[in-house]
CSV table of C-alpha atoms and ligand atoms in Angstrom, one decimal:
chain,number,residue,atom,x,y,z
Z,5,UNK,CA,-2.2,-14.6,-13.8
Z,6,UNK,CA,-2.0,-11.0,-12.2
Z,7,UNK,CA,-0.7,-8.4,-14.0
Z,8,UNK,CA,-0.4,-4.9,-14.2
Z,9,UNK,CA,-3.7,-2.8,-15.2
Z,10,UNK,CA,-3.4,-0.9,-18.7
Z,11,UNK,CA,-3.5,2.9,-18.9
Z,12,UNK,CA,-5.8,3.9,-21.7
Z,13,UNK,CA,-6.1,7.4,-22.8
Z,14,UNK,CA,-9.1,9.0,-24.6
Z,15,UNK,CA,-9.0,12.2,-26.7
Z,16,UNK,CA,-10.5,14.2,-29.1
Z,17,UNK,CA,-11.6,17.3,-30.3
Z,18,UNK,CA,-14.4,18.5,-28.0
Z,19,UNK,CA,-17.6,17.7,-29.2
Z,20,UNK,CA,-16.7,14.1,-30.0
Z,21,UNK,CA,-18.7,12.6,-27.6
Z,22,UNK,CA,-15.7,11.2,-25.7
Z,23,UNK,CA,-17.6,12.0,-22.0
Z,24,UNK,CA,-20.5,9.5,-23.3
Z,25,UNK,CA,-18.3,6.6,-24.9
Z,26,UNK,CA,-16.8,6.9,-21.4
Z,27,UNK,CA,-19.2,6.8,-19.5
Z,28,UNK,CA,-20.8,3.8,-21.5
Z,29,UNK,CA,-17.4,2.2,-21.2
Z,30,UNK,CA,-17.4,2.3,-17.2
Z,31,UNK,CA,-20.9,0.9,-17.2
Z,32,UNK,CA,-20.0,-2.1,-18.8
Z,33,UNK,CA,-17.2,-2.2,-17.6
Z,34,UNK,CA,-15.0,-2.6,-14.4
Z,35,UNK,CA,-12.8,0.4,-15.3
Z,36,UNK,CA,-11.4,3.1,-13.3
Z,37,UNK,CA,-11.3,6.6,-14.4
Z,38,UNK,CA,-9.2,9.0,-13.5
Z,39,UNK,CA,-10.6,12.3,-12.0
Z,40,UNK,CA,-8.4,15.2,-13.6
Z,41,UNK,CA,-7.6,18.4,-11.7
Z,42,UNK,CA,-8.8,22.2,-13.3
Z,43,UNK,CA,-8.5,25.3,-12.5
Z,44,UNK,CA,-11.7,26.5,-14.8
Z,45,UNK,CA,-14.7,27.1,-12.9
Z,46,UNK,CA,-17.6,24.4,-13.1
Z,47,UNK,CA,-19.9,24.1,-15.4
Z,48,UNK,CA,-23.8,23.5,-14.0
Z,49,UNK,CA,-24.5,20.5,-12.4
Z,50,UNK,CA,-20.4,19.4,-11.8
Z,51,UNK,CA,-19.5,18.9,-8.8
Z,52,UNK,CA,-15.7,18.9,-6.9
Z,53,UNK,CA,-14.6,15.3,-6.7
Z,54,UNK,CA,-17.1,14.0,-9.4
Z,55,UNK,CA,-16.2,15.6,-12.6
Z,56,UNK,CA,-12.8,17.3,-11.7
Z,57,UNK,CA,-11.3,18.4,-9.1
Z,58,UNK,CA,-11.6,22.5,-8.9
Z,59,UNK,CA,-8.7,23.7,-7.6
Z,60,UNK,CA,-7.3,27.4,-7.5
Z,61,UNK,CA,-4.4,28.7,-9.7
Z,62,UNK,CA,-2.3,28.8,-6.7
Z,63,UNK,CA,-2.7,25.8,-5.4
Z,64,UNK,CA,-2.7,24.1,-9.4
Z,65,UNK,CA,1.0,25.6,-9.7
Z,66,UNK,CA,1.6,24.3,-6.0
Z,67,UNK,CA,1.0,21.0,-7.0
Z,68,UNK,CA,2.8,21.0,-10.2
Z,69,UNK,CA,5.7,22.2,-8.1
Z,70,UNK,CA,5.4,18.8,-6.4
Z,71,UNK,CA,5.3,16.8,-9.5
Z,72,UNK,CA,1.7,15.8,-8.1
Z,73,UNK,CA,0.9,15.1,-11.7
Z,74,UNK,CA,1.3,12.6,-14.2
Z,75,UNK,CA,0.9,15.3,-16.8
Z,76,UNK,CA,-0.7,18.3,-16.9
Z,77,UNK,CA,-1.9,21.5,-19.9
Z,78,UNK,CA,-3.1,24.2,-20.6
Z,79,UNK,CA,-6.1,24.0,-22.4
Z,80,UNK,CA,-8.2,27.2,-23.3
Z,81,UNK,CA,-6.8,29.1,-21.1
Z,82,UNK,CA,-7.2,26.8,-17.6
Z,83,UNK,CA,-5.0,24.6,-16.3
Z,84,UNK,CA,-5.9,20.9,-16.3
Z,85,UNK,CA,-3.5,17.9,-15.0
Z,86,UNK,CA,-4.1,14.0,-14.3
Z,87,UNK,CA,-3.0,12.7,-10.4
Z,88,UNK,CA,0.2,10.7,-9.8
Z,89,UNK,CA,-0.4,8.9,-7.6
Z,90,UNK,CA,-3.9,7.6,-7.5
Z,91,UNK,CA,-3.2,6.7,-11.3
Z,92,UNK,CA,-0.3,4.8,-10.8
Z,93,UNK,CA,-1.6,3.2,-7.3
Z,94,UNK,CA,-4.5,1.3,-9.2
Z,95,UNK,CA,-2.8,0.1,-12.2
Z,96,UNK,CA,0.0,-1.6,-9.6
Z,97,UNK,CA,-3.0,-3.1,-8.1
Z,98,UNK,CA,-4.1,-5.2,-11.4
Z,99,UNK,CA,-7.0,-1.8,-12.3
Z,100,UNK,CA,-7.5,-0.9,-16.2
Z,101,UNK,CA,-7.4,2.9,-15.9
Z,102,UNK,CA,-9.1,5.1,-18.2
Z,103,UNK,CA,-7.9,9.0,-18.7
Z,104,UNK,CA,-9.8,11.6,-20.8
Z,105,UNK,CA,-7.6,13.5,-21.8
Z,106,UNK,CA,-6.8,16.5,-24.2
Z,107,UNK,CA,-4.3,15.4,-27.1
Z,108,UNK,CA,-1.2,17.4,-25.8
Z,109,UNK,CA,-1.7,15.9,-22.3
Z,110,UNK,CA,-2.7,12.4,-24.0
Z,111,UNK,CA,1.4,12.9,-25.6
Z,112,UNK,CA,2.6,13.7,-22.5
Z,113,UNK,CA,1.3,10.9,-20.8
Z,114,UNK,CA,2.7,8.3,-23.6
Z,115,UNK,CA,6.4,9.9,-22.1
Z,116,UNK,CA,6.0,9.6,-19.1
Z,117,UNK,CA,4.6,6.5,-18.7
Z,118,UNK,CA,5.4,4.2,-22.1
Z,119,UNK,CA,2.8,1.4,-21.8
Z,120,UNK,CA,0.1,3.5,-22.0
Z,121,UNK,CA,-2.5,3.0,-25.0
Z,122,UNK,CA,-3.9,6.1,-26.6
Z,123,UNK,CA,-6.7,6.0,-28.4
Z,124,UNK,CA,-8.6,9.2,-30.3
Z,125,UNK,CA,-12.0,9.7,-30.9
Z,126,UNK,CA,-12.8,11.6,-34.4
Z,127,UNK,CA,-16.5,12.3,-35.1
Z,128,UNK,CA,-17.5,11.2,-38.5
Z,129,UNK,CA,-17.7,14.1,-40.4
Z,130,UNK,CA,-17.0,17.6,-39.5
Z,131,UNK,CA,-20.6,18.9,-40.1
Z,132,UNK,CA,-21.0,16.5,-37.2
Z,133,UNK,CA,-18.4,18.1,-35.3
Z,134,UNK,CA,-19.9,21.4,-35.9
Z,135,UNK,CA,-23.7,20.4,-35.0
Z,136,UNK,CA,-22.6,18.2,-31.8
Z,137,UNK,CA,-20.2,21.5,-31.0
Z,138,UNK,CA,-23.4,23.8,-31.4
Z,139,UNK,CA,-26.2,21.1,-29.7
Z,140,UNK,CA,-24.5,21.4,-26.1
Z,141,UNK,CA,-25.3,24.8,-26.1
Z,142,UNK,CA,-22.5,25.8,-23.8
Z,143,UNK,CA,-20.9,27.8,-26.3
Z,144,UNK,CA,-20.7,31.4,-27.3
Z,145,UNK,CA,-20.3,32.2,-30.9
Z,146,UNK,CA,-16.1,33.0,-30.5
Z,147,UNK,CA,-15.8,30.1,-28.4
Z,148,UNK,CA,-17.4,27.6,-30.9
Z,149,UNK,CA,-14.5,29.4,-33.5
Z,150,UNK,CA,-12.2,28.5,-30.9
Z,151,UNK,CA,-13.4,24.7,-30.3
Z,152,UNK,CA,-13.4,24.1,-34.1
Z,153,UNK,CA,-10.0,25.4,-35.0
Z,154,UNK,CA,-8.3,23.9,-32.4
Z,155,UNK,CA,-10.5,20.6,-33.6
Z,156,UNK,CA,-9.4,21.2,-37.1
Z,157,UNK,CA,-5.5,20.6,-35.3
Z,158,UNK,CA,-6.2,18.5,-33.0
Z,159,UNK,CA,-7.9,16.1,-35.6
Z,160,UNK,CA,-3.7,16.5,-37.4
Z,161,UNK,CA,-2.7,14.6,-34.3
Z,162,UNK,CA,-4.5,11.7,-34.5
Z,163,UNK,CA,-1.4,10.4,-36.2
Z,164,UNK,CA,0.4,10.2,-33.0
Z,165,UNK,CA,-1.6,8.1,-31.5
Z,166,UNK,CA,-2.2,3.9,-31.4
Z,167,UNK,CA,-5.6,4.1,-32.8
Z,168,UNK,CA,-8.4,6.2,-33.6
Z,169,UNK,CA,-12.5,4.8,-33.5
Z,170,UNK,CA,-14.7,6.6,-35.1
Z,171,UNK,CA,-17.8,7.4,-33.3
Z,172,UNK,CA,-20.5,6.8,-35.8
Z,173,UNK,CA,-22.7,5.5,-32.5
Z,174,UNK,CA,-22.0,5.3,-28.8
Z,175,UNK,CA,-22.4,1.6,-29.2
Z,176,UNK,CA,-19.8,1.1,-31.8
Z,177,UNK,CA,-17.6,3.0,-30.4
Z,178,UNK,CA,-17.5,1.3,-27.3
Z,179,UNK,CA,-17.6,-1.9,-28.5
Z,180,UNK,CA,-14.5,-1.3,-30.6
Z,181,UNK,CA,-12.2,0.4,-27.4
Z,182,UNK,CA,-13.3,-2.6,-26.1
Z,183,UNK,CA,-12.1,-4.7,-28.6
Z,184,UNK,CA,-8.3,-2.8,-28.5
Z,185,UNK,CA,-8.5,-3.3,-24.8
Z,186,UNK,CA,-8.8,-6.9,-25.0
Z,187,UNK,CA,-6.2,-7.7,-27.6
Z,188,UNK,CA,-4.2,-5.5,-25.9
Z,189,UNK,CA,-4.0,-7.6,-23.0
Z,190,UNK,CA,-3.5,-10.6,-25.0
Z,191,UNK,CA,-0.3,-9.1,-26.9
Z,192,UNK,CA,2.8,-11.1,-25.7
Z,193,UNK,CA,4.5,-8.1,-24.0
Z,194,UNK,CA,1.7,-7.9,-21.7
Z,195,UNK,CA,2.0,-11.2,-20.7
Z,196,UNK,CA,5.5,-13.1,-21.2
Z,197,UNK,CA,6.3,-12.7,-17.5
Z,198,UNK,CA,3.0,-13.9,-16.1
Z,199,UNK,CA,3.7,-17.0,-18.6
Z,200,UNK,CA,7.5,-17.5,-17.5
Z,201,UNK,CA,6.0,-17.5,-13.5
Z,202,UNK,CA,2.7,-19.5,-14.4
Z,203,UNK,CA,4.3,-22.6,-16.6
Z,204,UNK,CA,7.9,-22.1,-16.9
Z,205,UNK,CA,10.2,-21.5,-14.0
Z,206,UNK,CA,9.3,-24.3,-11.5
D,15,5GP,P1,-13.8,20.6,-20.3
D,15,5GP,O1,-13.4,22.0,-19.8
D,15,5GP,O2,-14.7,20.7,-21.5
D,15,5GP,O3,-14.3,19.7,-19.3
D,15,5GP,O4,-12.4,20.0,-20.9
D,15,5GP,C1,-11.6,20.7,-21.8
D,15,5GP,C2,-10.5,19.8,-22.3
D,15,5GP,O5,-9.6,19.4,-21.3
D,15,5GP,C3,-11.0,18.4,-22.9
D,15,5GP,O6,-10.4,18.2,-24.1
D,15,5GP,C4,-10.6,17.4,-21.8
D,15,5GP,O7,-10.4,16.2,-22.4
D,15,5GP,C5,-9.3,18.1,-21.3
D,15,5GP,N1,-8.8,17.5,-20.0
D,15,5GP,C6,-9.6,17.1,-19.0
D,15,5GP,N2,-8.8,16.7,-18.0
D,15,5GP,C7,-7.6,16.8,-18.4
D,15,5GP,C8,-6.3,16.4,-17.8
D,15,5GP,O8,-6.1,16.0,-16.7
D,15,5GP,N3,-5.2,16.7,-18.6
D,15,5GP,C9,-5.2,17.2,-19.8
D,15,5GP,N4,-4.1,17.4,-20.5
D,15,5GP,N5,-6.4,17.6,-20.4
D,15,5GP,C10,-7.6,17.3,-19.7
């Protein structure tokens, strides 16, 4: 039975640990994850292609012009947006396809595209939050303010979303997104036609 891949979204305030459930997710797993579009400048180590695609303002606004993107924010002050087309290429061809996304964009993809599963990280507590926030060491003292308060509303709309996991430990995590993956392909919306073409109309 072939069906169309499923478009899962991952969000969170930052300092969640949403990068490393994802990554632990596409190691065990044949996923495919979306590689997002910026206009912020990258951090150490990232490189064009891998981590985002670093575009200029001009050519961001070019492309949103287009309607290149499946959705696209602004999130601290720099643009971000999620391909059209590759997305929507790979789930025709049967792929799961991961996005990690911020909330708003996470929303906007639900619109645009009403199959799609959102599911949103929350640390356990918000010490946590704070200590994770402070640990990467990226941040300035205002930005850390920054970070948190938009956490603290962020965390408001978790309610919007299909589920929310917890990430007590990587490993949980991941095991439970894998668990709303699977029973998500199982549910009978996802998988009346493939039944009516498999065992019914012949
Ligand atoms: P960072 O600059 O730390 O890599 O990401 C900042 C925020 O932008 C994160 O919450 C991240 O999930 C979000 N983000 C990354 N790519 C996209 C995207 O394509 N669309 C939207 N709406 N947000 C994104």
């Amino acid at each position: 039975m072939g069906s169309k891949g499923l478009l899962i979204v991952i969000s969170g305030p930052s300092g969640t640990g949403k990068g490393t459930i994802c990554k632990a997710l596409l190691n065990r797993n044949d996923f495919w994850l979306s590689i997002s579009a910026t206009t912020r400048t990258p951090r150490k180590g990232e490189q064009h292609g891998r981590e985002y695609y670093f575009l200029d303002k001009d050519e961001f606004e070019r492309r949103i012009s287009s309607k290149d993107f499946l959705e696209y924010a602004k999130v601290y002050e720099n643009y971000y947006g999620t391909p059209k087309s590759e997305v929507l290429e790979k789930l025709e061809k049967g792929k799961d396809v991961i996005l990690e996304i911020d909330i708003q964009g996470g929303l906007e993809v639900k619109k645009a595209y009403d199959e799609a599963i959102l599911i949103f990280i929350i640390p356990p507590s918000i010490d946590e939050l704070t200590n994770r926030i402070i640990n990467r060491g990226t941040e300035t003292e205002e930005s850390l303010r920054i970070r948190l308060n938009s956490a603290k509303s962020e965390i408001k709309c978790s309610k919007k979303y299909n589920y929310v996991v917890v990430n007590d430990t990587v490993e949980n995590a991941v095991n439970k997104i894998e668990s709303i993956i699977i029973s998500e392909k199982c549910k009978i919306d996802k998988v009346k036609e493939d039944i009516d073409n498999e065992f019914l109309n012949n």
